[in-house]
GROMACS .gro file of C-alpha atoms in nm:
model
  420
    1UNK     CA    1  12.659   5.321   4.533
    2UNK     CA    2  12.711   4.984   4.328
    3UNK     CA    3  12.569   4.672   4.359
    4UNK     CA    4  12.737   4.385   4.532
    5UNK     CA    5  12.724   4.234   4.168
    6UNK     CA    6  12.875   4.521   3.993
    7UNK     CA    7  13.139   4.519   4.227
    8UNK     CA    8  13.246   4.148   4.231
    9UNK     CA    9  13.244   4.193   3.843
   10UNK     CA   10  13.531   4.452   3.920
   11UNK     CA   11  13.727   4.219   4.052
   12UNK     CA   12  13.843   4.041   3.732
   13UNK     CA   13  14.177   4.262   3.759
   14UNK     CA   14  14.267   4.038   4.096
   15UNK     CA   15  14.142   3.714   3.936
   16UNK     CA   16  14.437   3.477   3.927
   17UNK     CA   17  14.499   3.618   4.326
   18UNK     CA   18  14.123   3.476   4.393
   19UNK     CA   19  14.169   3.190   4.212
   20UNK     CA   20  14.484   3.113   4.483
   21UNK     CA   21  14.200   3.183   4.762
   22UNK     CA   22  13.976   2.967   4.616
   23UNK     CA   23  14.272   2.666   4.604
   24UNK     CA   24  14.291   2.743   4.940
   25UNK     CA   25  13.959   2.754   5.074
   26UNK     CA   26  13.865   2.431   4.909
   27UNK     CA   27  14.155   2.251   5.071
   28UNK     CA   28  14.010   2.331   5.430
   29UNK     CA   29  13.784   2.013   5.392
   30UNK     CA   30  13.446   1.956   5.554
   31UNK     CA   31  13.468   2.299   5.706
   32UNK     CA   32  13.361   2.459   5.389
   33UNK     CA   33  13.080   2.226   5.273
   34UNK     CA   34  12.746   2.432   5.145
   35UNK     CA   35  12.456   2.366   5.020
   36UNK     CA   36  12.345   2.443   4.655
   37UNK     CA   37  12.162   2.742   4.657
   38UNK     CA   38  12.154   3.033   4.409
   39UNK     CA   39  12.505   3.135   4.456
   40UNK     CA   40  12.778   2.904   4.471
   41UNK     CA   41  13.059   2.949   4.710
   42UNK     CA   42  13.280   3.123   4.458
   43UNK     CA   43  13.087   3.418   4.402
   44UNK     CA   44  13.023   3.461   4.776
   45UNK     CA   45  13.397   3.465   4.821
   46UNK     CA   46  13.451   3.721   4.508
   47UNK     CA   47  13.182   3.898   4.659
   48UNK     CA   48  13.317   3.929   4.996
   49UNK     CA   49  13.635   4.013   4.905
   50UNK     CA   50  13.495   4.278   4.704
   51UNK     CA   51  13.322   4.464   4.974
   52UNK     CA   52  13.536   4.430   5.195
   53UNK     CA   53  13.769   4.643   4.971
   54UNK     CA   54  13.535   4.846   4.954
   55UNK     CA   55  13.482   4.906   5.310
   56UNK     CA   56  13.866   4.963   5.356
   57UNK     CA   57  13.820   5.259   5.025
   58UNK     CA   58  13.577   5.423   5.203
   59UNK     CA   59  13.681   5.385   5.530
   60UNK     CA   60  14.033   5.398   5.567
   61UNK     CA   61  14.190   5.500   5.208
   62UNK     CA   62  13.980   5.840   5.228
   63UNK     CA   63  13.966   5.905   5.596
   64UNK     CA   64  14.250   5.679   5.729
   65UNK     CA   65  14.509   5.973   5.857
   66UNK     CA   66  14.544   6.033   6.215
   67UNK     CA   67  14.474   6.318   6.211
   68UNK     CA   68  14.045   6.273   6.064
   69UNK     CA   69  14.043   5.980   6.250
   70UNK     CA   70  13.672   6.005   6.404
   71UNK     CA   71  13.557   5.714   6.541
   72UNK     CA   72  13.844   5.414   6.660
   73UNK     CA   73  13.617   5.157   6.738
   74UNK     CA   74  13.512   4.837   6.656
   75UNK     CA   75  13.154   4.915   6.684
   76UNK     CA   76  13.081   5.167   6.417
   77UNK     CA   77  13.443   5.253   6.363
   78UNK     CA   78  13.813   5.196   6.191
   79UNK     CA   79  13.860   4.917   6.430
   80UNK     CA   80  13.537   4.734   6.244
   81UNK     CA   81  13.759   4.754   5.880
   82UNK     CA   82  14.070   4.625   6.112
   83UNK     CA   83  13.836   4.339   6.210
   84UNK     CA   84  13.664   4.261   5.865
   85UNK     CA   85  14.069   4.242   5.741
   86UNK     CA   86  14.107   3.993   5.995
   87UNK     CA   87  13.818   3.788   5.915
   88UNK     CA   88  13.923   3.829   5.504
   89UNK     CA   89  14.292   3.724   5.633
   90UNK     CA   90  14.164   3.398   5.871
   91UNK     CA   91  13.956   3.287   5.572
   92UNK     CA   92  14.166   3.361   5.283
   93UNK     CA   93  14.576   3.367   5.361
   94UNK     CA   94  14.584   3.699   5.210
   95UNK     CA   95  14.895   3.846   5.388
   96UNK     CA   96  14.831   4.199   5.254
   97UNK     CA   97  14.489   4.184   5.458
   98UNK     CA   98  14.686   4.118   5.800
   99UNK     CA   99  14.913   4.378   5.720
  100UNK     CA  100  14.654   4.667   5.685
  101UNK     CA  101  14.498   4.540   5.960
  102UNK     CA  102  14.811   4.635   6.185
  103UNK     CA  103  14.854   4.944   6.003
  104UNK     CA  104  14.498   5.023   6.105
  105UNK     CA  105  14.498   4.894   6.474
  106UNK     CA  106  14.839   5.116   6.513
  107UNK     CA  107  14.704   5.447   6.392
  108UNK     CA  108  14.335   5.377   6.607
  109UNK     CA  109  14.607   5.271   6.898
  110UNK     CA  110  14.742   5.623   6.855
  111UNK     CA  111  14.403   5.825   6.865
  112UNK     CA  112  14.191   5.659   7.114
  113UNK     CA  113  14.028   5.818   7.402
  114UNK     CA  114  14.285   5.769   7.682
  115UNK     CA  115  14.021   5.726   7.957
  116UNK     CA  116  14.114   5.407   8.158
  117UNK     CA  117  13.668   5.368   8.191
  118UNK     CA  118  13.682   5.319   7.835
  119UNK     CA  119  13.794   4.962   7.859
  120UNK     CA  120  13.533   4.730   7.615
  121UNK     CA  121  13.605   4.498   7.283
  122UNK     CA  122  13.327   4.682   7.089
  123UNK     CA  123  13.357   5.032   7.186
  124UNK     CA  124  13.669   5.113   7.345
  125UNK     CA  125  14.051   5.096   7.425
  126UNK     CA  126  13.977   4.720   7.493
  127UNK     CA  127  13.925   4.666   7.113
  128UNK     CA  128  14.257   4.812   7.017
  129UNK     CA  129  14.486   4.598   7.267
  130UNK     CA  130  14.295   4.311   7.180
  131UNK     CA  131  14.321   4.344   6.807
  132UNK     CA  132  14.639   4.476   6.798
  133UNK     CA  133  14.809   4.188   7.028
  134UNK     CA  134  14.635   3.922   6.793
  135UNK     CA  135  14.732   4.081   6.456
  136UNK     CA  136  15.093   4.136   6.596
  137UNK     CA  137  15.103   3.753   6.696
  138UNK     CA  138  14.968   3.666   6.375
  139UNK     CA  139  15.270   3.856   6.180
  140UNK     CA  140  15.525   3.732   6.384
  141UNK     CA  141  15.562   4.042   6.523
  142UNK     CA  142  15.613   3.935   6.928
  143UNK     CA  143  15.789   4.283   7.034
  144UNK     CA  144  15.447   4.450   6.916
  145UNK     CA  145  15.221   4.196   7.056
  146UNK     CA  146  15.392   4.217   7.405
  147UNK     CA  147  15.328   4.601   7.385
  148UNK     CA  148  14.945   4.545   7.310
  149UNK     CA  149  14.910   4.257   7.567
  150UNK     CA  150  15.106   4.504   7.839
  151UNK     CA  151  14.847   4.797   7.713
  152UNK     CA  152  14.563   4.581   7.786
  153UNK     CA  153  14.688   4.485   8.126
  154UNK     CA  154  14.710   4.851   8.222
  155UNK     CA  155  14.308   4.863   8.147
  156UNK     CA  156  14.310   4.582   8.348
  157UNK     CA  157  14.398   4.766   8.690
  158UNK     CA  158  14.129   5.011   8.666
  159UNK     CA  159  14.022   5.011   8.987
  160UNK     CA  160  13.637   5.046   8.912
  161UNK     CA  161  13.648   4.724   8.720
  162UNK     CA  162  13.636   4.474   9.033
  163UNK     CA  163  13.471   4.666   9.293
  164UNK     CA  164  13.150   4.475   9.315
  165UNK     CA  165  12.788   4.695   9.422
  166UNK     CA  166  12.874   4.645   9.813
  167UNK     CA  167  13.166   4.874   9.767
  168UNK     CA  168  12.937   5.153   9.569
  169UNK     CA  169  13.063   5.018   9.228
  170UNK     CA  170  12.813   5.105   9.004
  171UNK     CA  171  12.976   5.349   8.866
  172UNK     CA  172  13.084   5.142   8.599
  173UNK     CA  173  12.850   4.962   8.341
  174UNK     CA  174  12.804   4.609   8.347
  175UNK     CA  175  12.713   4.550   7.953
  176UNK     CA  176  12.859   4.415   7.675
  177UNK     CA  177  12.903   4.724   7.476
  178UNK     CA  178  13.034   4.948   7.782
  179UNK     CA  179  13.080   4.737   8.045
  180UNK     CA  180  13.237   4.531   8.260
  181UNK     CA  181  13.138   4.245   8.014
  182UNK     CA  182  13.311   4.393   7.725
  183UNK     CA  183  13.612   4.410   7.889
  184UNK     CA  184  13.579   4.044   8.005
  185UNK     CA  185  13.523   3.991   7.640
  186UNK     CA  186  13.802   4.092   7.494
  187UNK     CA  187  14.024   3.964   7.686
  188UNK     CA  188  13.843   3.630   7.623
  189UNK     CA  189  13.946   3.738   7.268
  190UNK     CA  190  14.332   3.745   7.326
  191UNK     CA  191  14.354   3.420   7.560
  192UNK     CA  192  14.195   3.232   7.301
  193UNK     CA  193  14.449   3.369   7.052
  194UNK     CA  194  14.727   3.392   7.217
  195UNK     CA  195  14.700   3.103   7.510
  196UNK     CA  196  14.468   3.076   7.798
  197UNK     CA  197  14.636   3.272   8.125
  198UNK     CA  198  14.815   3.562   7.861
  199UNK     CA  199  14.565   3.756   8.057
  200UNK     CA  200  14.536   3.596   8.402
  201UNK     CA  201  14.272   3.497   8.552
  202UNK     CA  202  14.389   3.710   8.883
  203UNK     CA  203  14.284   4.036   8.673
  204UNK     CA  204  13.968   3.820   8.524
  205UNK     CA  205  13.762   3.637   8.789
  206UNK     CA  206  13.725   3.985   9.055
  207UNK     CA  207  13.567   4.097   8.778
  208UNK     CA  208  13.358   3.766   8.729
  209UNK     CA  209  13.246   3.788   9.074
  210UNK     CA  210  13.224   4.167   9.053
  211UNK     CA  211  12.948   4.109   8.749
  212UNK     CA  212  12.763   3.824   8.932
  213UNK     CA  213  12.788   4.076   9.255
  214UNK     CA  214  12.595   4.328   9.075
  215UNK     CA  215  12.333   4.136   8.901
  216UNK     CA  216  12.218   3.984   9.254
  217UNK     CA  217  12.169   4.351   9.333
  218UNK     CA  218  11.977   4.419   9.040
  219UNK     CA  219  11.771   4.174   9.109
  220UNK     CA  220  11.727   4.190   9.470
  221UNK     CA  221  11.350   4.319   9.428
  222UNK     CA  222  11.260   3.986   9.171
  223UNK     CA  223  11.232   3.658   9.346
  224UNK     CA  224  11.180   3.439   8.966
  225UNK     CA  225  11.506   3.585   8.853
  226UNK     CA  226  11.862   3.554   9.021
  227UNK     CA  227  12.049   3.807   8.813
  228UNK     CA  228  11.942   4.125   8.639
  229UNK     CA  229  12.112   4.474   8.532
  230UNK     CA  230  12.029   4.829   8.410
  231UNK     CA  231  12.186   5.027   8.140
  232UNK     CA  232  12.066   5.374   8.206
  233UNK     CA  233  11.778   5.299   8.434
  234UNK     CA  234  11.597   4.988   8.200
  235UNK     CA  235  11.656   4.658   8.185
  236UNK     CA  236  11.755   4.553   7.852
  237UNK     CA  237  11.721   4.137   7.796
  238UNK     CA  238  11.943   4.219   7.446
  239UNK     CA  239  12.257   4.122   7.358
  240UNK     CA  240  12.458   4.487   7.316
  241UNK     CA  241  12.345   4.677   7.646
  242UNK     CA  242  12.156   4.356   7.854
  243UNK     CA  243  12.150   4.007   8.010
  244UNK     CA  244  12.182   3.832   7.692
  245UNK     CA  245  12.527   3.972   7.647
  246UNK     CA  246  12.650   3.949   8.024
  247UNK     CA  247  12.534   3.612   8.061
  248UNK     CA  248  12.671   3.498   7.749
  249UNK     CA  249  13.036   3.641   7.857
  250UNK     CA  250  13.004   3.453   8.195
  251UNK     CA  251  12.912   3.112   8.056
  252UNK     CA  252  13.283   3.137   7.913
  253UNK     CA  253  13.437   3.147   8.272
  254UNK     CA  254  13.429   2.859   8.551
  255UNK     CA  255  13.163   2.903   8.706
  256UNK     CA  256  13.088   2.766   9.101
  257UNK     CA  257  12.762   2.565   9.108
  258UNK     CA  258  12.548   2.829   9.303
  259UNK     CA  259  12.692   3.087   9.029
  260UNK     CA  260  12.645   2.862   8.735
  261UNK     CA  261  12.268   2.798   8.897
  262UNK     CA  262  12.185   3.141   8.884
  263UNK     CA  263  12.310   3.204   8.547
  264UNK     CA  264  12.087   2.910   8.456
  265UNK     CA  265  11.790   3.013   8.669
  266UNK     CA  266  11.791   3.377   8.495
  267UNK     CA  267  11.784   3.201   8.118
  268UNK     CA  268  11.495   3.028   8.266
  269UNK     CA  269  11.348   3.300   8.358
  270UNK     CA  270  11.401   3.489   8.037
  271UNK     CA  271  11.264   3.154   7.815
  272UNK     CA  272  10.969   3.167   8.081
  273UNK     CA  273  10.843   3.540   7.969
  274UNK     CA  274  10.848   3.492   7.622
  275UNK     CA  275  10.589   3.639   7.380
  276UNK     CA  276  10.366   3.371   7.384
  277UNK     CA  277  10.216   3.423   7.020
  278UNK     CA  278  10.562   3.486   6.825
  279UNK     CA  279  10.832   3.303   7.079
  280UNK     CA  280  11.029   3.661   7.044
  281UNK     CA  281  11.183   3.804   7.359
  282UNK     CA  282  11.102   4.165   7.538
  283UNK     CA  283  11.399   4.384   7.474
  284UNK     CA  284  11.351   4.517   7.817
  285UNK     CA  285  11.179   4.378   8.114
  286UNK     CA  286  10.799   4.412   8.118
  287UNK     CA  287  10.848   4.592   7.779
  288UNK     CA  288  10.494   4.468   7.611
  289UNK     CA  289  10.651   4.527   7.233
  290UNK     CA  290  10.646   4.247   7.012
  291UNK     CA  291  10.860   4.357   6.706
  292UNK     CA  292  11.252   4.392   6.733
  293UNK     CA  293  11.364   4.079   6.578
  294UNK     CA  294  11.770   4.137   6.595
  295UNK     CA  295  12.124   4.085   6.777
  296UNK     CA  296  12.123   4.389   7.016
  297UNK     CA  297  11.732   4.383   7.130
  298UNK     CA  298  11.531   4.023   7.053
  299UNK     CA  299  11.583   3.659   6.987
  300UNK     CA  300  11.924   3.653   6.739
  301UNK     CA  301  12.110   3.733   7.043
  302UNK     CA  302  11.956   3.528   7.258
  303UNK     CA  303  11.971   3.224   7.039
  304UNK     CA  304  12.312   3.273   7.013
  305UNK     CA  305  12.327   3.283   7.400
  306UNK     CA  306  12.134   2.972   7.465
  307UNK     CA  307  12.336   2.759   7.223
  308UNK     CA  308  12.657   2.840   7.422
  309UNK     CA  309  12.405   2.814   7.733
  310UNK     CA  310  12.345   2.457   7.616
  311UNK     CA  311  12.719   2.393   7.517
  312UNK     CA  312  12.828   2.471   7.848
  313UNK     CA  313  12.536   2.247   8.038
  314UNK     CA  314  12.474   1.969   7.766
  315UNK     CA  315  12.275   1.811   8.027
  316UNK     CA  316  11.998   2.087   8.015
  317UNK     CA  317  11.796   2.005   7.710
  318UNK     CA  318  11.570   2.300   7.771
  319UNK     CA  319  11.832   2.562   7.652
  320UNK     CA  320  11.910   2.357   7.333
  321UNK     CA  321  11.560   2.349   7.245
  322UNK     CA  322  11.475   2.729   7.354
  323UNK     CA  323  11.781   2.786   7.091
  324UNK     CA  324  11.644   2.627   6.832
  325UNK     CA  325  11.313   2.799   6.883
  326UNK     CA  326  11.468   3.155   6.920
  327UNK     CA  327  11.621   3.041   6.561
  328UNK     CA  328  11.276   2.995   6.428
  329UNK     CA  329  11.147   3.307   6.509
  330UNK     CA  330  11.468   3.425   6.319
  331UNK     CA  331  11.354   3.252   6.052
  332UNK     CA  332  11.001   3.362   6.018
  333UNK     CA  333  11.042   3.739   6.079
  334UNK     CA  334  11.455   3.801   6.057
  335UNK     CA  335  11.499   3.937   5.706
  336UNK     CA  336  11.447   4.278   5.839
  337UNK     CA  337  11.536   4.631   5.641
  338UNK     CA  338  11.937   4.720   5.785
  339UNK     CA  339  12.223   4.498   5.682
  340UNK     CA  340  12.469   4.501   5.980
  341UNK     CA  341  12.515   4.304   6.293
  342UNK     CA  342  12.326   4.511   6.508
  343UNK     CA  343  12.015   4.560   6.396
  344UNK     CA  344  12.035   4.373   6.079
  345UNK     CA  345  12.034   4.043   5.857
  346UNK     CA  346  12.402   4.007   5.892
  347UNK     CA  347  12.358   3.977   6.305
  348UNK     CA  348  12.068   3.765   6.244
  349UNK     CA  349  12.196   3.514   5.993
  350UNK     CA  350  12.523   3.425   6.228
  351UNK     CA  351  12.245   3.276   6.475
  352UNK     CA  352  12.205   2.985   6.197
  353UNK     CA  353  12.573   2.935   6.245
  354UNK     CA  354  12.526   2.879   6.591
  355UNK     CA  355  12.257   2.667   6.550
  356UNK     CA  356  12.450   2.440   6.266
  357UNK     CA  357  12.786   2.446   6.491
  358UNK     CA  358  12.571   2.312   6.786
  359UNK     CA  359  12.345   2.092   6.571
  360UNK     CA  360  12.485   1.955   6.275
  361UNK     CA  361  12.172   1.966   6.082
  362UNK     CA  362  12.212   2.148   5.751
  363UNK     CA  363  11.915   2.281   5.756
  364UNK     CA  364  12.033   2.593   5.950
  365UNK     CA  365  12.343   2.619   5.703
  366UNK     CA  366  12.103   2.618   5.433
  367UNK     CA  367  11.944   2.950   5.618
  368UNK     CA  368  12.249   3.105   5.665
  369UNK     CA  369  12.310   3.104   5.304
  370UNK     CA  370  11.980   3.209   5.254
  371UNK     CA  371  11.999   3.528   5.461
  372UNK     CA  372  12.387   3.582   5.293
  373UNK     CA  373  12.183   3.581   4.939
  374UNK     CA  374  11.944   3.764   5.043
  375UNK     CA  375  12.229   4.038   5.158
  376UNK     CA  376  12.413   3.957   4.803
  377UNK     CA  377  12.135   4.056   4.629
  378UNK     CA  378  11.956   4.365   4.875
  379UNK     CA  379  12.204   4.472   5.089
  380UNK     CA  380  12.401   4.784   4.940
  381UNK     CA  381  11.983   4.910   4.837
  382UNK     CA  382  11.910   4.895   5.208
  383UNK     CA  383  12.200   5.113   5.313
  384UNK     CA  384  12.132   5.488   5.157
  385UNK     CA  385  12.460   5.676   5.070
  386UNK     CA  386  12.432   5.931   5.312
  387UNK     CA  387  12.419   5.626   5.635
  388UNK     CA  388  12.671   5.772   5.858
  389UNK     CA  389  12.751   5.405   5.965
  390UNK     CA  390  12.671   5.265   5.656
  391UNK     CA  391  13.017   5.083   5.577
  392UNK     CA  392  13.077   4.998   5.991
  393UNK     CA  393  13.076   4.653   6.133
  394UNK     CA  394  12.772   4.676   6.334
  395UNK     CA  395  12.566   4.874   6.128
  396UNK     CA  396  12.671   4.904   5.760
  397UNK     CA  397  12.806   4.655   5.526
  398UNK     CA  398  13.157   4.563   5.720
  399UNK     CA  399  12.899   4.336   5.897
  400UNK     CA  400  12.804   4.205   5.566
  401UNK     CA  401  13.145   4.082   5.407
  402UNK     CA  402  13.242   3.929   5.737
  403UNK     CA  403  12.915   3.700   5.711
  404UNK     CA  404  12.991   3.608   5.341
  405UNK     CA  405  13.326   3.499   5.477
  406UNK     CA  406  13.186   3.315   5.766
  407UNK     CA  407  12.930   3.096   5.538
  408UNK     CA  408  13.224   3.000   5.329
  409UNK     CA  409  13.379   2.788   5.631
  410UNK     CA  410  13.036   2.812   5.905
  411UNK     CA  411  13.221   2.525   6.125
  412UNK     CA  412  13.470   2.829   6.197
  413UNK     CA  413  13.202   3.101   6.194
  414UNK     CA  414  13.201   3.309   6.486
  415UNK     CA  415  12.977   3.621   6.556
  416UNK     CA  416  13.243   3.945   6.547
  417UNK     CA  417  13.312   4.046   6.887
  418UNK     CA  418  13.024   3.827   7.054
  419UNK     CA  419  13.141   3.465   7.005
  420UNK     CA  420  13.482   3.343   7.109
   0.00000   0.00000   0.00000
């Protein structure tokens, strides 16, 4: 596999085209200020671009037909290069990048699983409407866009997806990868693209109160701690399969106060059982490891969670601070050995870009950058050839590209499929 260098240096061929981007990205203004580090902006930029072609060669140009089409999903699949073109497009202007991005959503659109259960952003048919009715709107295209919105509204009326635990409904998941949370997500996703009420809140807040239903029953047995779910019998704090993820999707809906209390109450309650040595979070409850350090299972997550926790209740200095100190232990022991979102540096640099977005203080800009040169330097060594993810957005180097394109602009950042 080539280096991140070696392949930016193949990029002369599209030079005058990057030089346009460049033009482009240095007329957004203040949104695109960085610090001088080792690498200046345009390198990032050439080197983004660069593996993010990449990712599309290996991804979709050699396995792209419908008909080898393994794995449509945002997670570890197709949908991923759809979103990194997205991110390349929303960054750069490059039209080609939206246009493969549709081609892509369309031929996932036409081999998804057709189970209505299946109904997430991350790893299901939630991804593709979403995606798909955002791309569409962003060509122009409103006869496609209508389809994908319509398509998403028909995952809407499962049946499963509002029945709260009273009614037997656990049936269905309550997570962010699986879940009742990843559908909530995604169609976060299109309001915010498309208009607030494109999906109405009618379909949205049942499933709100479905959520908050079921964590009170989770939690029935634990007096400290208002809300609390399982994901195949454990209770995972992280933000892929646990609280970290559900509660971060509610704190984007209006919440009532006793709802908004116990959503508040349960972050104290996580910040309260803390490892009190490192400041890192259990992964599951009364899990006594100390060492996963990440998005999906320790304190990137949740530092991502508590700065929208302390967006949406400014008055609560506690969850601005705990933010700040989940962002330390980031710092200290985040540069860990796998390069995507997930599990990796990627995941764990965007909760710097939080922290700047809800700070201001360069400082965590400055360690964003650090963690993206880090990555510049490392990160195609840390993925071996044979990785069956290895070019996916949450665990390969997808992840990567759209974090080189999210320190170029970090005001605009936005975690892939977890922030709105």
């Amino acid at each position: 596999m080539s280096s991140v260098v070696e392949l930016a240096s193949q990029e002369t061929a599209r030079e005058e085209s990057n030089n346009e981007r460049l033009d482009l990205i240095h007329k957004m203004g203040p949104n695109t200020t960085l610090t001088n580090l080792d690498l200046p902006s345009q390198i990032f930029l050439k080197a983004a671009i660069s593996l993010k072609n990449q990712v599309v060669e290996v991804t979709w140009k050699v396995s792209g037909s419908a008909d080898s089409v393994i794995d449509p999903t945002v997670y570890t699949g197709l949908l991923g290069t759809a979103f990194t073109c997205l991110r390349s497009y929303e960054v750069t202007g490059d039209r080609m990048d939206l246009d493969l991005c549709m081609e892509i959503v369309d031929t996932c659109a036409n081999v998804a699983p057709t189970s209505s259960r299946q109904v997430t952003f991350l790893c299901g048919r939630g991804g593709t409407c979403a995606l798909g009715a955002v791309v569409a709107n962003c060509r122009g295209d409103h006869q496609r866009r209508d389809l994908y919105v319509n398509l998403f509204l028909e995952l809407a009326r499962e049946k499963a997806l509002p029945v709260g635990p009273e009614e037997g409904g656990f049936g269905m998941s309550y997570e962010l990868m699986y879940g009742r949370a990843g559908f909530l997500w995604a169609a976060l996703f299109i309001n915010k693209h498309l208009g607030q009420g494109t999906i109405p809140d009618d379909y949205l807040l049942p499933v709100v109160n479905a959520v908050l239903a079921g964590g009170r029953a989770g939690a029935s047995d634990n007096t400290s701690c208002p809300l609390m779910y399982r994901w195949h019998g454990t209770r995972y704090w992280g933000a892929a399969n646990g609280l970290a993820g559900i509660l971060h999707v509610l704190l984007h809906f209006p919440l009532s106060r006793e709802d908004g209390d116990d959503v508040k109450a349960t972050l104290r309650y996580m910040m309260s059982n803390r490892f009190p040595h490192s400041g890192n979070y259990p992964s599951s409850e009364g899990n006594p490891r100390d060492k996963l350090v990440q998005w999906s299972h320790g304190a990137a997550g949740i530092a991502i969670t508590l700065c929208t926790a302390s967006q949406v209740f400014p008055n609560d200095r506690e969850f601005r601070d705990a933010a700040i100190e989940a962002g330390e232990v980031v710092w200290k022991s985040g540069l860990v050995k796998k390069v995507g979102l997930a599990d990796g540096a990627a995941g764990n640099a965007y909760s710097f870009l939080s922290l700047y977005r809800l700070t201001g203080e360069p400082i965590y800009e400055e360690r964003a950058m650090a963690f993206a040169s880090f990555l510049y330097h490392n990160a195609t060594e840390l993925v071996s050839v044979g990785h069956e993810n290895g070019y996916s957005l949450f665990q390969g180097l997808a992840g990567t590209a759209c974090l080189w394109f999210d320190v170029l602009v970090p005001r605009t950042s936005r975690f892939p499929g977890y922030e709105i």
